[in-house]
Short mmCIF file of C-alpha atoms in Angstrom, two decimals:
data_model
loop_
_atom_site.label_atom_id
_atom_site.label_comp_id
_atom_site.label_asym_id
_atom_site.label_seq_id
_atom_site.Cartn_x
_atom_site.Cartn_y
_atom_site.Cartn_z
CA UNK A 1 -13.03 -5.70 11.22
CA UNK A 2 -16.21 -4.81 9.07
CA UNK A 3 -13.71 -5.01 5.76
CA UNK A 4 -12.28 -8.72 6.49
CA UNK A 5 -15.24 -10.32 7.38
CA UNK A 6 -17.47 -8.85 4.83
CA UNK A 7 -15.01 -10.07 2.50
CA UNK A 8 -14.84 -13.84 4.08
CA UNK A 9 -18.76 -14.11 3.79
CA UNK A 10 -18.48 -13.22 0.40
CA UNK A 11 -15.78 -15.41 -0.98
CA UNK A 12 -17.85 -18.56 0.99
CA UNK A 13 -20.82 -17.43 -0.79
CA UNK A 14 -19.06 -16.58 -4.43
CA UNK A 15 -17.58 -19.83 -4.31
CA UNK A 16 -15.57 -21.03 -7.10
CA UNK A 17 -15.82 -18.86 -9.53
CA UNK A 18 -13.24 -16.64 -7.78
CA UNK A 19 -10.91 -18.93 -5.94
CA UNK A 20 -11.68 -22.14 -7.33
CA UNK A 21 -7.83 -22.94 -6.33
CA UNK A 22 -8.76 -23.24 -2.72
CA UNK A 23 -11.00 -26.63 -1.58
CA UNK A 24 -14.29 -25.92 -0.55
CA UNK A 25 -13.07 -26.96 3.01
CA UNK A 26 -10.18 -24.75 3.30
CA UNK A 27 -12.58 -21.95 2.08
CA UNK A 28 -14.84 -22.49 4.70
CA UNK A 29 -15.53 -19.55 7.15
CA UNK A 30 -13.57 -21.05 9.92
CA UNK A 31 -9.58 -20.62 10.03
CA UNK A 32 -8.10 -23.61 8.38
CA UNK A 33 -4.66 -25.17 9.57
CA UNK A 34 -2.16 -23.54 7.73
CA UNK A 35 -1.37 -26.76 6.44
CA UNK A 36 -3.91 -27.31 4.82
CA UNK A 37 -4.20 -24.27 3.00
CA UNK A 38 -0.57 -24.48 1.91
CA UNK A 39 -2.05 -27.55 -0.07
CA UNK A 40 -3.36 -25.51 -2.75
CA UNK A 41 -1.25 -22.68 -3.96
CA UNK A 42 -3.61 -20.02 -5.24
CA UNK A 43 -1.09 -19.60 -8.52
CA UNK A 44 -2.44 -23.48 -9.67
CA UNK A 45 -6.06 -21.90 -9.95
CA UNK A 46 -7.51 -20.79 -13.22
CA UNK A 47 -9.16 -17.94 -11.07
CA UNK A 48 -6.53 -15.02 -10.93
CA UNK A 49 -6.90 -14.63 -14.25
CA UNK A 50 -10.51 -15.60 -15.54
CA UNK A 51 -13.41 -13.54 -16.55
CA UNK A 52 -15.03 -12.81 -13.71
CA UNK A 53 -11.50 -11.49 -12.40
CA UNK A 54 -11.67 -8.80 -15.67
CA UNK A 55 -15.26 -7.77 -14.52
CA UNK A 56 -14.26 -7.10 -11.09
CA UNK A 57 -10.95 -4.97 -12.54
CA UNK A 58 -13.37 -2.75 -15.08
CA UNK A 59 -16.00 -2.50 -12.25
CA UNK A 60 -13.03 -1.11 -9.73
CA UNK A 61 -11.81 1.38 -12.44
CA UNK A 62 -15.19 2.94 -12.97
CA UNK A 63 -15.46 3.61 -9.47
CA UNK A 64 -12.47 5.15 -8.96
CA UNK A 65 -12.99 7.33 -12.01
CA UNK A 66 -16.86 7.98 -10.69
CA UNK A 67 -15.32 9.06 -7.30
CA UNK A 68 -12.57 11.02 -8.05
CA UNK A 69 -15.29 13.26 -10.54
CA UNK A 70 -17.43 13.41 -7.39
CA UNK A 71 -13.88 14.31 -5.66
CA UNK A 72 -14.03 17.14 -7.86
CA UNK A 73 -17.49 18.42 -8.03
CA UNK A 74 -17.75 18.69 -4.16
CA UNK A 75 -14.48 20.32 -4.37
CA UNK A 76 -16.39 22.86 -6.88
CA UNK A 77 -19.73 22.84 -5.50
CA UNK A 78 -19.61 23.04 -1.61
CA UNK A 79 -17.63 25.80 0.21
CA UNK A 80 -17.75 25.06 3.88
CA UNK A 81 -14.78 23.56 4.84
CA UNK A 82 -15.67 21.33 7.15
CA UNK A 83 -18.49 19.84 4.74
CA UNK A 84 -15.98 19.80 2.44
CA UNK A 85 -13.76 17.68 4.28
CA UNK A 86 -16.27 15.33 5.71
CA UNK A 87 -17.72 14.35 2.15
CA UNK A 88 -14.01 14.09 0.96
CA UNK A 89 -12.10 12.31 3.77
CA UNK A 90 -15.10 9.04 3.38
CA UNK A 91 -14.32 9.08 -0.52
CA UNK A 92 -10.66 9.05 -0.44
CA UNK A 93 -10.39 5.79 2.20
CA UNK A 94 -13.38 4.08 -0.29
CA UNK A 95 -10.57 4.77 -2.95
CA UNK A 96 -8.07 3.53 -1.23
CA UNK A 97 -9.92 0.70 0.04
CA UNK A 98 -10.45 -0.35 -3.74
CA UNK A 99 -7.30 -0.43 -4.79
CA UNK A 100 -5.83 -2.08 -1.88
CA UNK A 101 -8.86 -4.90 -1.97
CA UNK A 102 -8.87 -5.55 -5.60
CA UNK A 103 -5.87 -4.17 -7.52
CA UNK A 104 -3.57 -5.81 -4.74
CA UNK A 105 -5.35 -8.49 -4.50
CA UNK A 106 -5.55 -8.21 -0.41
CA UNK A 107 -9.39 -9.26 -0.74
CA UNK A 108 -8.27 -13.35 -2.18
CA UNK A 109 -4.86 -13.22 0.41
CA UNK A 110 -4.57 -15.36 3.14
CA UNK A 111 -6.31 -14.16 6.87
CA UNK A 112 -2.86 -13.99 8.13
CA UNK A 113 -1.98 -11.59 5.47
CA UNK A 114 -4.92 -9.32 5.32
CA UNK A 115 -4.55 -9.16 9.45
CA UNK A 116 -0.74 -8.39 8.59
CA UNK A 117 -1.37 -5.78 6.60
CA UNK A 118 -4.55 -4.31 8.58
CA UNK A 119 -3.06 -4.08 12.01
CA UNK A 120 0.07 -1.70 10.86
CA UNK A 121 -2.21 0.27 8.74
CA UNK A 122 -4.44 1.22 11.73
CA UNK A 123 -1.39 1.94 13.65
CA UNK A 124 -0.37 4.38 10.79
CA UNK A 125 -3.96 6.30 11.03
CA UNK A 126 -3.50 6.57 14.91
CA UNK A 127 0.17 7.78 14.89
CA UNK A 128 -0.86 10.19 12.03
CA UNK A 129 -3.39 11.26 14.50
CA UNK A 130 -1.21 11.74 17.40
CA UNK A 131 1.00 13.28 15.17
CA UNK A 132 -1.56 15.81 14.23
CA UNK A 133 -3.24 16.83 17.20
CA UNK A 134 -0.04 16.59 19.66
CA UNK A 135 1.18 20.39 20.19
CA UNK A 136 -2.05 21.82 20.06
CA UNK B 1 1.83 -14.31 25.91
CA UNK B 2 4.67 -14.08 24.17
CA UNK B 3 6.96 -15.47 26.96
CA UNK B 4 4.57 -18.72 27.33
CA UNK B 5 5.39 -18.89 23.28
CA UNK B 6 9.04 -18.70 23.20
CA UNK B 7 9.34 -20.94 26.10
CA UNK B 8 7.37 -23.57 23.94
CA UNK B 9 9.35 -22.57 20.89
CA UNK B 10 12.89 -23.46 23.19
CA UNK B 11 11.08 -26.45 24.43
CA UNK B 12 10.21 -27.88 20.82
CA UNK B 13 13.64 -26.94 19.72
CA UNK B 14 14.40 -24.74 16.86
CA UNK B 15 11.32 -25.06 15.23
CA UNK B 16 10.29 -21.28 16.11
CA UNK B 17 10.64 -18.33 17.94
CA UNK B 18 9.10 -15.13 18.87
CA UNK B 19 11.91 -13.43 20.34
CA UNK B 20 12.11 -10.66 17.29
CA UNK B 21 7.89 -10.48 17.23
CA UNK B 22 8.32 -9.04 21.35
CA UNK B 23 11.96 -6.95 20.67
CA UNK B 24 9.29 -4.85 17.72
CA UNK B 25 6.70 -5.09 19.96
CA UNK B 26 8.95 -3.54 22.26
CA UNK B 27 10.45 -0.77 20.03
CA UNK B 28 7.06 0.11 18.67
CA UNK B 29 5.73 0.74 22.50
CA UNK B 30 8.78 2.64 23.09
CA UNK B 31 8.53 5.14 20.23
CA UNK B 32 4.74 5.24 21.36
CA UNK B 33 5.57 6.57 24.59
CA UNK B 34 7.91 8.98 22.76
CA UNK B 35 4.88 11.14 21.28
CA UNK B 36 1.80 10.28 24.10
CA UNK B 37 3.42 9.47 27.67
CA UNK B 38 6.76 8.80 29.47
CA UNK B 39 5.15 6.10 31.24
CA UNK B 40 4.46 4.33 27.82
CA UNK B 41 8.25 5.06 27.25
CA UNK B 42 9.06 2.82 30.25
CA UNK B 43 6.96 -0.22 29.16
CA UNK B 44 8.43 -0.24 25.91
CA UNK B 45 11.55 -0.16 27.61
CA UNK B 46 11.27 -2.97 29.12
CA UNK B 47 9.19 -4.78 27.02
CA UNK B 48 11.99 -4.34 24.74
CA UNK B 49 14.89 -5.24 27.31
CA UNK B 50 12.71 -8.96 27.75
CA UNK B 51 12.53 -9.17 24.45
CA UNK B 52 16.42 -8.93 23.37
CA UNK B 53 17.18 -10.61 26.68
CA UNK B 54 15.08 -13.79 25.55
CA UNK B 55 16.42 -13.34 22.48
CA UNK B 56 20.08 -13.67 23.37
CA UNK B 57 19.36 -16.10 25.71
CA UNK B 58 17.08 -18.43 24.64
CA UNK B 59 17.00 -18.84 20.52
CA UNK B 60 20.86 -19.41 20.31
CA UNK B 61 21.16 -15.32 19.28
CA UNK B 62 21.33 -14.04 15.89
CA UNK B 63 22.92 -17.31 14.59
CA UNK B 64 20.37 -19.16 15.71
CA UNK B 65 17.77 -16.80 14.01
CA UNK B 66 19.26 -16.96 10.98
CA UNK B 67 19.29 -20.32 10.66
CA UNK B 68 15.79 -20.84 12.00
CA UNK B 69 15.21 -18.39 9.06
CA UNK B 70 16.97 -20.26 6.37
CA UNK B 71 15.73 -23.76 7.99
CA UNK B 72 12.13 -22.43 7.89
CA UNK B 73 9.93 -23.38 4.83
CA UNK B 74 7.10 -21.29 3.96
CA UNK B 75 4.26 -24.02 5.19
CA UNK B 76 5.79 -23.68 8.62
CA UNK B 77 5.23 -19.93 9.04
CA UNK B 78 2.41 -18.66 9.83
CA UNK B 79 1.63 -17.09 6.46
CA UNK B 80 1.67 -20.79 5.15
CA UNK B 81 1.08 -20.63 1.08
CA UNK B 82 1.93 -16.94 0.37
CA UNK B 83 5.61 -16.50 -0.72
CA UNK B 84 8.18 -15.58 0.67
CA UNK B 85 9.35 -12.44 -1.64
CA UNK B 86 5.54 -11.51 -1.98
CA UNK B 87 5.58 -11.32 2.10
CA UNK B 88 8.69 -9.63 1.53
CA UNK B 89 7.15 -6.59 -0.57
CA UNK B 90 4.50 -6.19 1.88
CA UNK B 91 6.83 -5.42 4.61
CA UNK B 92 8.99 -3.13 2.65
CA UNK B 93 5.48 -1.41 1.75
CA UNK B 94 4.72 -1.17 5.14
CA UNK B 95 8.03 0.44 6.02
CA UNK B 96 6.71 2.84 2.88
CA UNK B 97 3.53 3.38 4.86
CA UNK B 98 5.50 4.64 7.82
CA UNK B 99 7.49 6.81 5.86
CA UNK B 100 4.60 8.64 3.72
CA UNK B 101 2.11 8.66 7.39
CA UNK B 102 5.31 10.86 8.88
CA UNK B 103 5.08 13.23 6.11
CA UNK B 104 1.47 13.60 5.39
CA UNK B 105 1.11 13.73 8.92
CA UNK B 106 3.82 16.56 9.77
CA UNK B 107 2.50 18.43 6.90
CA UNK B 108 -1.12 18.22 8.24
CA UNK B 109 0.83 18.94 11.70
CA UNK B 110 2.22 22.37 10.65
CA UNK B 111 -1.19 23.31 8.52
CA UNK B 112 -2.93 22.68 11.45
CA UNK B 113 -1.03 25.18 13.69
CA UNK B 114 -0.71 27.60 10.58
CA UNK B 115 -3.27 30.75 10.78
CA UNK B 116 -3.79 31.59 7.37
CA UNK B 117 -3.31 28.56 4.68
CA UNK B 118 -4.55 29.53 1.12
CA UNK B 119 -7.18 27.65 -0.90
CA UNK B 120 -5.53 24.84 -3.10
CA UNK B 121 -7.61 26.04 -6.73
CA UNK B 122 -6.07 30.02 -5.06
CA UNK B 123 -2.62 28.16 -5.98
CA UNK B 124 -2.50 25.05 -7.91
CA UNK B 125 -3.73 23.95 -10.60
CA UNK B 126 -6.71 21.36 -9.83
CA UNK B 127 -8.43 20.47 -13.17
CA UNK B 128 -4.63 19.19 -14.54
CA UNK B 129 -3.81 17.39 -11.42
CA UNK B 130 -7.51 15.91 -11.74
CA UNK B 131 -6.43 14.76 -15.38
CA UNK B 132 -2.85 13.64 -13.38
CA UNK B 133 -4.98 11.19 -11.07
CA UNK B 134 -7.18 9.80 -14.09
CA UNK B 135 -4.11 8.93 -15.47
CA UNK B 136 -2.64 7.16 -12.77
CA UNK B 137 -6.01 5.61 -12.00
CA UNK B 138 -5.57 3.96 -15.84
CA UNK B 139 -2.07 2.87 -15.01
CA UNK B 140 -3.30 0.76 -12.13
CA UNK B 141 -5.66 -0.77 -14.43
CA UNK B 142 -3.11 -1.40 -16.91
CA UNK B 143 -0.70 -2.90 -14.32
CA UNK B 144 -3.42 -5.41 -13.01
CA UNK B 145 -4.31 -6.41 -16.67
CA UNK B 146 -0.92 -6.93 -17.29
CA UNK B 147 -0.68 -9.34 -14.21
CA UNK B 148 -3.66 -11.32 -15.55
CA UNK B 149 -2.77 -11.32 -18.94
CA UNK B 150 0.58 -13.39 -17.85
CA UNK B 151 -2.07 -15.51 -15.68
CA UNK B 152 -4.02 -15.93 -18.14
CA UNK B 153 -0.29 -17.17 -20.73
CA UNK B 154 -1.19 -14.59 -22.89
CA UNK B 155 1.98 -12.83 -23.26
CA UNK B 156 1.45 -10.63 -25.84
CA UNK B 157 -1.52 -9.13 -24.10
CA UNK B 158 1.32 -8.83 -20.92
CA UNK B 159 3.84 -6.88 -22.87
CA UNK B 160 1.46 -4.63 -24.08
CA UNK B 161 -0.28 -3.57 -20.81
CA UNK B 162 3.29 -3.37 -19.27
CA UNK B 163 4.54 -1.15 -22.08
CA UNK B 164 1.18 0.93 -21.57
CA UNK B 165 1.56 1.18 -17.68
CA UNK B 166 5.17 2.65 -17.87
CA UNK B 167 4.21 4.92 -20.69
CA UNK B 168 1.19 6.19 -18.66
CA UNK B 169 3.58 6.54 -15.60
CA UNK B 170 5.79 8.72 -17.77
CA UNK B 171 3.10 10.96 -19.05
CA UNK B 172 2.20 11.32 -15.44
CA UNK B 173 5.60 12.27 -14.85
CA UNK B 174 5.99 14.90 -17.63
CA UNK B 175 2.65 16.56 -16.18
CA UNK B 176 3.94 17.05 -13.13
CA UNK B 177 7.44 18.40 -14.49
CA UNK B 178 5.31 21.17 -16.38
CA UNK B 179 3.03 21.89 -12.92
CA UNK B 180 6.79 21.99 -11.03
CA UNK B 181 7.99 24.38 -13.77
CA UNK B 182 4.65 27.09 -13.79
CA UNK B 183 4.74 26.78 -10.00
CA UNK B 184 8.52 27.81 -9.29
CA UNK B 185 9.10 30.05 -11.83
CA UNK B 186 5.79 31.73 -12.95
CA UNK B 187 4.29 31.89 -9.68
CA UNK B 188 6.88 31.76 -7.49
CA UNK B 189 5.72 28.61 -5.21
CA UNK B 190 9.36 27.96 -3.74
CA UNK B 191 10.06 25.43 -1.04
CA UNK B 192 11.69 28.06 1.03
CA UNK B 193 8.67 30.50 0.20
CA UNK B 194 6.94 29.64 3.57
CA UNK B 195 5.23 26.19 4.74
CA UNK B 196 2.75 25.92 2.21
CA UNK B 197 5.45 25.64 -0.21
CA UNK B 198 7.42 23.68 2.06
CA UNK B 199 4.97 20.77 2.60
CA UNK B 200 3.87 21.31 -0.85
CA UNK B 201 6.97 19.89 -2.39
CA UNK B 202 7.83 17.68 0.07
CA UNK B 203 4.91 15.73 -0.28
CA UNK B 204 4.55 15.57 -4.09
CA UNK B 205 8.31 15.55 -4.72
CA UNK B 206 8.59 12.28 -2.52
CA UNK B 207 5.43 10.82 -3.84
CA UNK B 208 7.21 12.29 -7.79
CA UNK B 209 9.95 10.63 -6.65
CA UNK B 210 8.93 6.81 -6.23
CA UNK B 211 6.71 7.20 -9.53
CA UNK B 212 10.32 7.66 -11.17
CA UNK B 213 11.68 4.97 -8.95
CA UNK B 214 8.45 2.70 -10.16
CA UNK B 215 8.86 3.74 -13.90
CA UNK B 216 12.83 2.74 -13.73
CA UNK B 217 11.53 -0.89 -12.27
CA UNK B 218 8.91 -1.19 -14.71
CA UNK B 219 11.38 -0.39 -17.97
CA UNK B 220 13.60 -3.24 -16.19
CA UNK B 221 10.18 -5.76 -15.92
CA UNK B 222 9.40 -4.16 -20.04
CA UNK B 223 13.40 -5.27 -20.71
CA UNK B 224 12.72 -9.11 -18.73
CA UNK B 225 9.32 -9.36 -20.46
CA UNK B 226 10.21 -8.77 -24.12
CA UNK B 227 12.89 -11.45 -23.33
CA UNK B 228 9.89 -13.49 -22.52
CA UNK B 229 10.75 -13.95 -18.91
CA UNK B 230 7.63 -14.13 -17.45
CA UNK B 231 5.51 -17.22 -18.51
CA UNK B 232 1.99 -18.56 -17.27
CA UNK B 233 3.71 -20.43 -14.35
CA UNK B 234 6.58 -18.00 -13.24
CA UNK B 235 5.62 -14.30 -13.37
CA UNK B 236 5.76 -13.09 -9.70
CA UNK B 237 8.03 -10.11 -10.83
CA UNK B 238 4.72 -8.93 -12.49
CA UNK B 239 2.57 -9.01 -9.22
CA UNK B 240 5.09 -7.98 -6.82
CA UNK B 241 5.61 -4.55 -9.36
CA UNK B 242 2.27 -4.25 -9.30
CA UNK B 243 2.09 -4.08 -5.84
CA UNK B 244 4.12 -1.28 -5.87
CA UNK B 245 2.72 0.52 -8.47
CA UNK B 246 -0.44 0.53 -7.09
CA UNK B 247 0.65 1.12 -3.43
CA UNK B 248 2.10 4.53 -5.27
CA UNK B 249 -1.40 5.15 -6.79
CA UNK B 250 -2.73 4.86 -3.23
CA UNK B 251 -0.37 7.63 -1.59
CA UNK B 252 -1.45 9.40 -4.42
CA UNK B 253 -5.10 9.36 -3.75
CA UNK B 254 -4.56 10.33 -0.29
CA UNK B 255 -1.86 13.39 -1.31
CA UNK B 256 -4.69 14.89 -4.28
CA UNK B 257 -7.01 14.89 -1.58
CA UNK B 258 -5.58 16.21 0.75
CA UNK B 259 -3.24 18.28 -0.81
CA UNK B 260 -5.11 19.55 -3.91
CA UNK B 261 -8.68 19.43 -2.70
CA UNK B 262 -8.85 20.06 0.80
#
């Protein structure tokens, strides 16, 4: 998935200012043993709760505020429903994808995890879609 | 796959088994078939027949389970270095996920197949919801600053952000009270009224609902903080609250969307 990997090229190339509790060779790109990254329990680190950690939270909240305005304003400003609804639906999952990533924490949780919570998520969407569309 | 596993897993002994991973891969086919095909129906029939076959059979039964469960320390498991209890709010979170996709979904269902469905600003009242989400937007962020602040040892900063968070989810609260009240009574929005009003309520009240159920938990975490319960190295009741509080900020995004804007 687009989400996951994106996020696994970024914390290789972040580093440690982020998850400094990890080794660099448990952080590598590759899926370590679980073993080894049992090793280093992410609560040791000093990164959950440094700086660059605030940044990211303050960053997060001004998007969410920015996009729930822009929420509103389309809401206001265009009246054809199905515009409507394709500029809407894209800026609710971003939203959602925010708070899940960051506020959650999914984006610095283990592959196993993130895949663990991914997997029933999409199966949510498509039942919701059955769901939907069935009866028609 | 699965059968090539559990043989291995009966093989090494009672070091693992994924017996219950085929009987919900199994139930989860079945109630598949249940909305798309009969034929689906079948396979997760069977599928789950195998699965609580092998299950009887070969892990030793429930007994066995549970003491490959209690035996079973967390580097063993797959999700090696997450804990236990955190793994444990994720799965009662994803039970939550089910529950809130059936609604949304049945609501969106019965719109769908509805010929005239008025215009949410026609009805509610979208510039105080808007205020509503902005204010449950800032309680995330409070909840997460909270978390790092007992990261971080700070407690005082903790306490603070954790008072702030309930407070906000209270004011959120009262809002919605007041939008309840001028809805039933003023204009008449009743859930027996007709679907709108139906699915109306039945989506916020549920979604009301667990904000009350969060702000109850969060006066308890307030209570265990101002005890000083949560230090720099033991504070997981902090993160796994926040998990839920911000899972209910994320059923709310969908439900103003959908609900109030669409």
């Amino acid at each position: 998935m687009a989400l996951t990997d994106g996020a696994d090229a970024d914390d290789a190339g972040r580093g440690a200012a982020l998850v400094d509790g990890r080794t660099g060779s448990t952080r590598a790109a590759t899926p370590a043993p679980p073993a080894a990254q049992g090793a280093a329990p992410p609560q040791a680190s000093e990164g959950p709760g440094g700086p660059g950690r605030h940044r990211i939270y303050i960053t997060v909240f001004a998007a969410l505020a920015a996009l729930t305005v822009m929420e509103l304003s389309v809401n206001r400003l265009v009246h054809l429903k199905s515009l409507q609804v394709e500029l809407l639906v894209p800026m609710m999952l971003a939203k959602a994808a925010l708070v899940v990533l960051y506020y959650m924490h999914l984006r610095y949780e283990s592959r196993v995890l993130r895949w663990a919570v991914l997997v029933p998520l999409a199966m949510a969407v498509f039942f919701a879609i059955v769901v939907t569309r069935g009866g028609g | 796959m699965s059968g090539q596993a559990a043989a291995h897993a009966e093989a090494e002994g009672d070091t693992d088994s994924t017996w219950p991973f085929t009987i919900g891969l199994g139930l989860a086919t079945l109630l598949l078939g249940l909305v798309v095909h009969w034929s689906i129906l079948i396979v997760g029939a069977l599928l789950l027949g195998y699965g609580v076959a092998g299950f009887l059979r070969g892990s030793r039964g429930l007994r066995g389970f549970e003491g490959w469960m209690l035996k079973a320390s967390p580097r063993e498991t797959v999700l090696a270095g997450t804990s236990l209890r955190k793994v444990g709010m994720w799965m009662f979170l994803f039970s939550e996920i089910m529950f809130f996709t059936g609604i949304i979904g049945g609501s969106l269902s019965l719109r769908a197949h509805t010929a005239s469905w008025p215009l949410p600003g026609a009805v509610l009242d979208v510039p105080l919801t808007a205020l509503n989400t902005f204010i449950l937007i800032c309680s995330s962020m409070t909840m997460v600053e909270a978390l790092r602040g007992a990261q971080m040892g700070d407690e005082r900063r903790m306490r603070a952000f954790l008072l702030l968070t309930m407070l906000l989810g209270i004011v959120f609260l009262s809002i919605q009270a007041r939008e309840y009240v001028l809805l039933f009574f003023q204009r008449g929005l009743r859930p027996a009224s007709g679907l709108y009003g139906a699915t109306f309520y039945l989506q916020t009240g549920f979604h009301g609902g667990h904000v009350t159920a969060g702000v109850v938990a969060l006066a308890f975490v307030n209570l265990k903080a101002w005890r000083g319960g949560y230090t720099k190295g033991s504070h997981e009741g902090v993160e796994l609250m926040g998990l839920y509080w911000h899972f209910i900020d994320v059923v709310w995004i969908f439900l103003f969307t959908i609900v109030y804007l669409i």
